[in-house]
Amino acid sequence: MSFVRQAVRATRQVRTYATPAASATLPPIQLNGLSGKYAGALFTAAAKKDAAALKKVESDLLAVKAAIKAEPSIQDFLANPVLSSSDKSSGIDALLSKASPKSAASDLTKNFFEGEVKVTITTAQPLEKDLQKRLEEALKGSALAGSGKTLIIENKVNDAVLGGLVVDFGDKTVDLSVASKVNKLNAQISGKSPPSLFSIPNASPY
């Protein structure tokens, strides 16, 4: 199944669950297959922002779905492996502008169609360029990032993590922070459940 078919199917699936509260960052229905994985990741990324972002993504995807249905050749263009990433990106921008002329498409929607994954790395101190580059290479080579994806790396500084790092991308979070280890240790001592990542002030990448 081509990426465009996956996107169209994801549009249909997102339409099913695009109205819950933004606090519910996981799809309320079970999504199967690769297209379901993409739809779930898009849903979570939007839900982490707010209800308005979730609604905007739904609107964008429905507009794109209608545009592809009206002009099937668009699907061939997007699936063309010969096109450079810059040409495809320009074509996607034009498609989104035509599909939703009254309001600009959200960055989440653009990233979804352009195969980009926003990665937020939260650290107590700014990452050195060499370390950030090595982290980027490691993430690119991981199964978590997905094949054929372009990573957009952002480093956020939050001294509440104490040390280590927290990596957020799509619907995934890898918490390697010192704060997380301290919380777990305190929980073991007190016999209570450790607080979630998002109890750390400003730790959320969204």
mmCIF file of C-alpha atoms in Angstrom:
data_model
loop_
_atom_site.group_PDB
_atom_site.id
_atom_site.type_symbol
_atom_site.label_atom_id
_atom_site.label_comp_id
_atom_site.label_asym_id
_atom_site.label_seq_id
_atom_site.Cartn_x
_atom_site.Cartn_y
_atom_site.Cartn_z
ATOM 1 C CA MET A 1 0.000 0.000 0.000
ATOM 2 C CA SER A 2 1.477 3.371 -1.041
ATOM 3 C CA PHE A 3 1.995 6.205 1.404
ATOM 4 C CA VAL A 4 -0.863 8.162 -0.179
ATOM 5 C CA ARG A 5 -3.285 5.249 0.255
ATOM 6 C CA GLN A 6 -2.127 5.001 3.865
ATOM 7 C CA ALA A 7 -2.764 8.732 4.295
ATOM 8 C CA VAL A 8 -6.251 8.482 2.796
ATOM 9 C CA ARG A 9 -7.075 5.550 5.064
ATOM 10 C CA ALA A 10 -5.625 7.455 8.008
ATOM 11 C CA THR A 11 -7.883 10.385 7.137
ATOM 12 C CA ARG A 12 -10.905 8.121 7.391
ATOM 13 C CA GLN A 13 -9.702 6.701 10.694
ATOM 14 C CA VAL A 14 -8.780 10.087 12.160
ATOM 15 C CA ARG A 15 -12.270 11.345 11.238
ATOM 16 C CA THR A 16 -13.680 8.628 13.478
ATOM 17 C CA TYR A 17 -11.963 9.822 16.620
ATOM 18 C CA ALA A 18 -10.959 13.450 16.059
ATOM 19 C CA THR A 19 -13.333 14.949 18.614
ATOM 20 C CA PRO A 20 -12.243 13.759 22.087
ATOM 21 C CA ALA A 21 -10.669 16.026 24.694
ATOM 22 C CA ALA A 22 -7.065 16.988 24.031
ATOM 23 C CA SER A 23 -6.037 15.344 27.308
ATOM 24 C CA ALA A 24 -6.672 11.949 25.679
ATOM 25 C CA THR A 25 -3.434 11.691 23.738
ATOM 26 C CA LEU A 26 -3.980 8.126 22.558
ATOM 27 C CA PRO A 27 -6.547 7.145 19.905
ATOM 28 C CA PRO A 28 -9.740 5.908 21.599
ATOM 29 C CA ILE A 29 -10.072 3.145 19.015
ATOM 30 C CA GLN A 30 -7.677 0.401 17.972
ATOM 31 C CA LEU A 31 -5.881 1.216 14.707
ATOM 32 C CA ASN A 32 -4.242 -1.627 12.810
ATOM 33 C CA GLY A 33 -1.611 -1.820 10.120
ATOM 34 C CA LEU A 34 0.979 0.699 8.956
ATOM 35 C CA SER A 35 -1.597 3.348 8.060
ATOM 36 C CA GLY A 36 -3.080 2.922 11.528
ATOM 37 C CA LYS A 37 0.375 3.502 13.000
ATOM 38 C CA TYR A 38 0.695 6.763 11.049
ATOM 39 C CA ALA A 39 -2.817 7.864 11.991
ATOM 40 C CA GLY A 40 -2.193 7.095 15.658
ATOM 41 C CA ALA A 41 1.080 9.026 15.695
ATOM 42 C CA LEU A 42 -0.562 12.019 14.009
ATOM 43 C CA PHE A 43 -3.485 11.916 16.437
ATOM 44 C CA THR A 44 -1.176 11.845 19.452
ATOM 45 C CA ALA A 45 1.032 14.678 18.170
ATOM 46 C CA ALA A 46 -2.039 16.879 17.639
ATOM 47 C CA ALA A 47 -3.712 15.873 20.909
ATOM 48 C CA LYS A 48 -0.571 16.776 22.852
ATOM 49 C CA LYS A 49 -1.053 20.356 21.675
ATOM 50 C CA ASP A 50 -4.738 21.043 22.260
ATOM 51 C CA ALA A 51 -8.257 20.372 20.985
ATOM 52 C CA ALA A 52 -7.944 23.136 18.372
ATOM 53 C CA ALA A 53 -4.842 21.512 16.859
ATOM 54 C CA LEU A 54 -6.640 18.167 16.730
ATOM 55 C CA LYS A 55 -9.640 19.710 14.990
ATOM 56 C CA LYS A 56 -7.387 21.541 12.509
ATOM 57 C CA VAL A 57 -5.594 18.336 11.560
ATOM 58 C CA GLU A 58 -8.949 16.638 11.028
ATOM 59 C CA SER A 59 -10.067 19.500 8.769
ATOM 60 C CA ASP A 60 -6.795 19.430 6.796
ATOM 61 C CA LEU A 61 -6.962 15.686 6.216
ATOM 62 C CA LEU A 62 -10.578 15.765 5.076
ATOM 63 C CA ALA A 63 -9.737 18.558 2.608
ATOM 64 C CA VAL A 64 -6.761 16.606 1.255
ATOM 65 C CA LYS A 65 -8.863 13.467 0.950
ATOM 66 C CA ALA A 66 -11.440 15.373 -1.113
ATOM 67 C CA ALA A 67 -8.704 16.869 -3.330
ATOM 68 C CA ILE A 68 -7.165 13.464 -4.054
ATOM 69 C CA LYS A 69 -10.590 12.004 -4.820
ATOM 70 C CA ALA A 70 -11.273 14.842 -7.285
ATOM 71 C CA GLU A 71 -7.853 14.529 -8.942
ATOM 72 C CA PRO A 72 -6.504 10.952 -8.730
ATOM 73 C CA SER A 73 -3.296 12.036 -10.493
ATOM 74 C CA ILE A 74 -2.267 13.762 -7.261
ATOM 75 C CA GLN A 75 -1.822 10.346 -5.708
ATOM 76 C CA ASP A 76 0.554 9.308 -8.500
ATOM 77 C CA PHE A 77 2.577 12.487 -7.975
ATOM 78 C CA LEU A 78 2.948 11.944 -4.245
ATOM 79 C CA ALA A 79 3.887 8.281 -4.718
ATOM 80 C CA ASN A 80 6.490 9.019 -7.434
ATOM 81 C CA PRO A 81 9.855 7.751 -6.092
ATOM 82 C CA VAL A 82 11.824 9.668 -8.748
ATOM 83 C CA LEU A 83 10.872 13.126 -7.478
ATOM 84 C CA SER A 84 13.337 14.911 -5.227
ATOM 85 C CA SER A 85 12.260 15.707 -1.685
ATOM 86 C CA SER A 86 12.240 19.448 -2.486
ATOM 87 C CA ASP A 87 9.990 18.967 -5.539
ATOM 88 C CA LYS A 88 7.652 16.733 -3.590
ATOM 89 C CA SER A 89 7.622 19.209 -0.706
ATOM 90 C CA SER A 90 6.676 22.040 -3.081
ATOM 91 C CA GLY A 91 3.932 19.891 -4.583
ATOM 92 C CA ILE A 92 2.570 19.030 -1.153
ATOM 93 C CA ASP A 93 2.536 22.703 -0.160
ATOM 94 C CA ALA A 94 0.566 23.486 -3.330
ATOM 95 C CA LEU A 95 -1.831 20.607 -2.643
ATOM 96 C CA LEU A 96 -2.474 21.735 0.919
ATOM 97 C CA SER A 97 -2.982 25.346 -0.185
ATOM 98 C CA LYS A 98 -5.511 24.240 -2.798
ATOM 99 C CA ALA A 99 -7.220 21.779 -0.464
ATOM 100 C CA SER A 100 -7.618 24.349 2.300
ATOM 101 C CA PRO A 101 -7.465 27.816 0.656
ATOM 102 C CA LYS A 102 -9.170 29.687 3.496
ATOM 103 C CA SER A 103 -6.654 28.706 6.166
ATOM 104 C CA ALA A 104 -3.065 27.487 6.086
ATOM 105 C CA ALA A 105 -2.541 23.812 6.806
ATOM 106 C CA SER A 106 -1.001 23.016 10.169
ATOM 107 C CA ASP A 107 2.645 22.015 10.421
ATOM 108 C CA LEU A 108 1.502 18.640 11.768
ATOM 109 C CA THR A 109 -0.397 17.931 8.549
ATOM 110 C CA LYS A 110 2.530 19.045 6.384
ATOM 111 C CA ASN A 111 4.916 16.845 8.333
ATOM 112 C CA PHE A 112 2.548 13.895 7.977
ATOM 113 C CA PHE A 113 2.496 14.123 4.180
ATOM 114 C CA GLU A 114 6.146 15.070 3.770
ATOM 115 C CA GLY A 115 7.277 12.138 5.892
ATOM 116 C CA GLU A 116 8.834 14.354 8.549
ATOM 117 C CA VAL A 117 9.014 13.453 12.216
ATOM 118 C CA LYS A 118 9.501 16.206 14.786
ATOM 119 C CA VAL A 119 11.825 15.063 17.551
ATOM 120 C CA THR A 120 12.115 17.048 20.771
ATOM 121 C CA ILE A 121 15.100 16.311 23.001
ATOM 122 C CA THR A 122 14.722 17.853 26.454
ATOM 123 C CA THR A 123 17.915 18.270 28.487
ATOM 124 C CA ALA A 124 19.051 20.180 31.564
ATOM 125 C CA GLN A 125 21.705 21.994 29.520
ATOM 126 C CA PRO A 126 21.894 22.784 25.775
ATOM 127 C CA LEU A 127 23.198 19.815 23.803
ATOM 128 C CA GLU A 128 26.617 20.135 22.234
ATOM 129 C CA LYS A 129 26.439 19.995 18.435
ATOM 130 C CA ASP A 130 28.506 16.816 18.264
ATOM 131 C CA LEU A 131 26.271 15.010 20.752
ATOM 132 C CA GLN A 132 23.094 16.201 19.026
ATOM 133 C CA LYS A 133 24.444 14.946 15.702
ATOM 134 C CA ARG A 134 25.215 11.529 17.189
ATOM 135 C CA LEU A 135 21.758 11.329 18.745
ATOM 136 C CA GLU A 136 20.194 12.239 15.408
ATOM 137 C CA GLU A 137 22.139 9.509 13.616
ATOM 138 C CA ALA A 138 21.139 6.973 16.262
ATOM 139 C CA LEU A 139 17.465 7.921 15.961
ATOM 140 C CA LYS A 140 17.578 7.784 12.161
ATOM 141 C CA GLY A 141 18.892 4.245 12.337
ATOM 142 C CA SER A 142 16.286 3.076 14.818
ATOM 143 C CA ALA A 143 13.065 1.246 14.029
ATOM 144 C CA LEU A 144 11.213 3.798 16.150
ATOM 145 C CA ALA A 145 11.790 6.594 13.637
ATOM 146 C CA GLY A 146 10.396 4.589 10.728
ATOM 147 C CA SER A 147 11.913 4.068 7.310
ATOM 148 C CA GLY A 148 12.070 6.946 4.846
ATOM 149 C CA LYS A 149 11.407 9.569 7.517
ATOM 150 C CA THR A 150 13.145 12.924 7.855
ATOM 151 C CA LEU A 151 13.848 13.904 11.445
ATOM 152 C CA ILE A 152 13.373 17.506 12.550
ATOM 153 C CA ILE A 153 15.392 17.833 15.754
ATOM 154 C CA GLU A 154 14.651 20.432 18.435
ATOM 155 C CA ASN A 155 16.554 20.718 21.705
ATOM 156 C CA LYS A 156 14.574 22.136 24.624
ATOM 157 C CA VAL A 157 16.269 23.058 27.883
ATOM 158 C CA ASN A 158 14.538 22.314 31.189
ATOM 159 C CA ASP A 159 16.688 22.121 34.308
ATOM 160 C CA ALA A 160 13.956 20.078 36.009
ATOM 161 C CA VAL A 161 15.204 16.956 34.205
ATOM 162 C CA LEU A 162 18.429 17.340 36.281
ATOM 163 C CA GLY A 163 20.517 15.393 33.782
ATOM 164 C CA GLY A 164 20.241 12.861 30.978
ATOM 165 C CA LEU A 165 17.561 13.475 28.390
ATOM 166 C CA VAL A 166 13.944 12.946 27.398
ATOM 167 C CA VAL A 167 13.221 12.190 23.739
ATOM 168 C CA ASP A 168 9.719 12.750 22.339
ATOM 169 C CA PHE A 169 8.697 11.969 18.775
ATOM 170 C CA GLY A 170 5.198 11.290 17.506
ATOM 171 C CA ASP A 171 3.427 9.092 20.012
ATOM 172 C CA LYS A 172 6.644 7.840 21.624
ATOM 173 C CA THR A 173 8.570 9.049 24.674
ATOM 174 C CA VAL A 174 11.953 7.755 25.820
ATOM 175 C CA ASP A 175 12.724 9.083 29.302
ATOM 176 C CA LEU A 176 16.409 8.744 30.184
ATOM 177 C CA SER A 177 16.458 11.686 32.581
ATOM 178 C CA VAL A 178 17.995 11.757 36.035
ATOM 179 C CA ALA A 179 14.709 13.191 37.320
ATOM 180 C CA SER A 180 12.896 10.058 36.155
ATOM 181 C CA LYS A 181 15.387 7.823 37.956
ATOM 182 C CA VAL A 182 15.056 9.889 41.134
ATOM 183 C CA ASN A 183 11.254 9.698 40.918
ATOM 184 C CA LYS A 184 11.380 5.918 40.508
ATOM 185 C CA LEU A 185 13.779 5.573 43.432
ATOM 186 C CA ASN A 186 11.573 7.742 45.641
ATOM 187 C CA ALA A 187 8.553 5.690 44.585
ATOM 188 C CA GLN A 188 10.291 2.451 45.532
ATOM 189 C CA ILE A 189 11.201 3.872 48.925
ATOM 190 C CA SER A 190 7.731 5.257 49.614
ATOM 191 C CA GLY A 191 5.815 2.444 47.932
ATOM 192 C CA LYS A 192 3.953 4.907 45.705
ATOM 193 C CA SER A 193 3.678 5.062 41.927
ATOM 194 C CA PRO A 194 6.253 7.428 40.369
ATOM 195 C CA PRO A 195 4.908 10.659 38.850
ATOM 196 C CA SER A 196 4.558 10.810 35.101
ATOM 197 C CA LEU A 197 6.980 12.626 32.829
ATOM 198 C CA PHE A 198 4.528 15.464 32.447
ATOM 199 C CA SER A 199 4.598 16.228 36.172
ATOM 200 C CA ILE A 200 8.004 17.772 35.525
ATOM 201 C CA PRO A 201 7.441 21.523 34.939
ATOM 202 C CA ASN A 202 7.503 22.397 31.238
ATOM 203 C CA ALA A 203 8.817 18.954 30.297
ATOM 204 C CA SER A 204 6.176 18.418 27.629
ATOM 205 C CA PRO A 205 7.577 19.037 24.101
ATOM 206 C CA TYR A 206 4.202 20.388 23.069
#
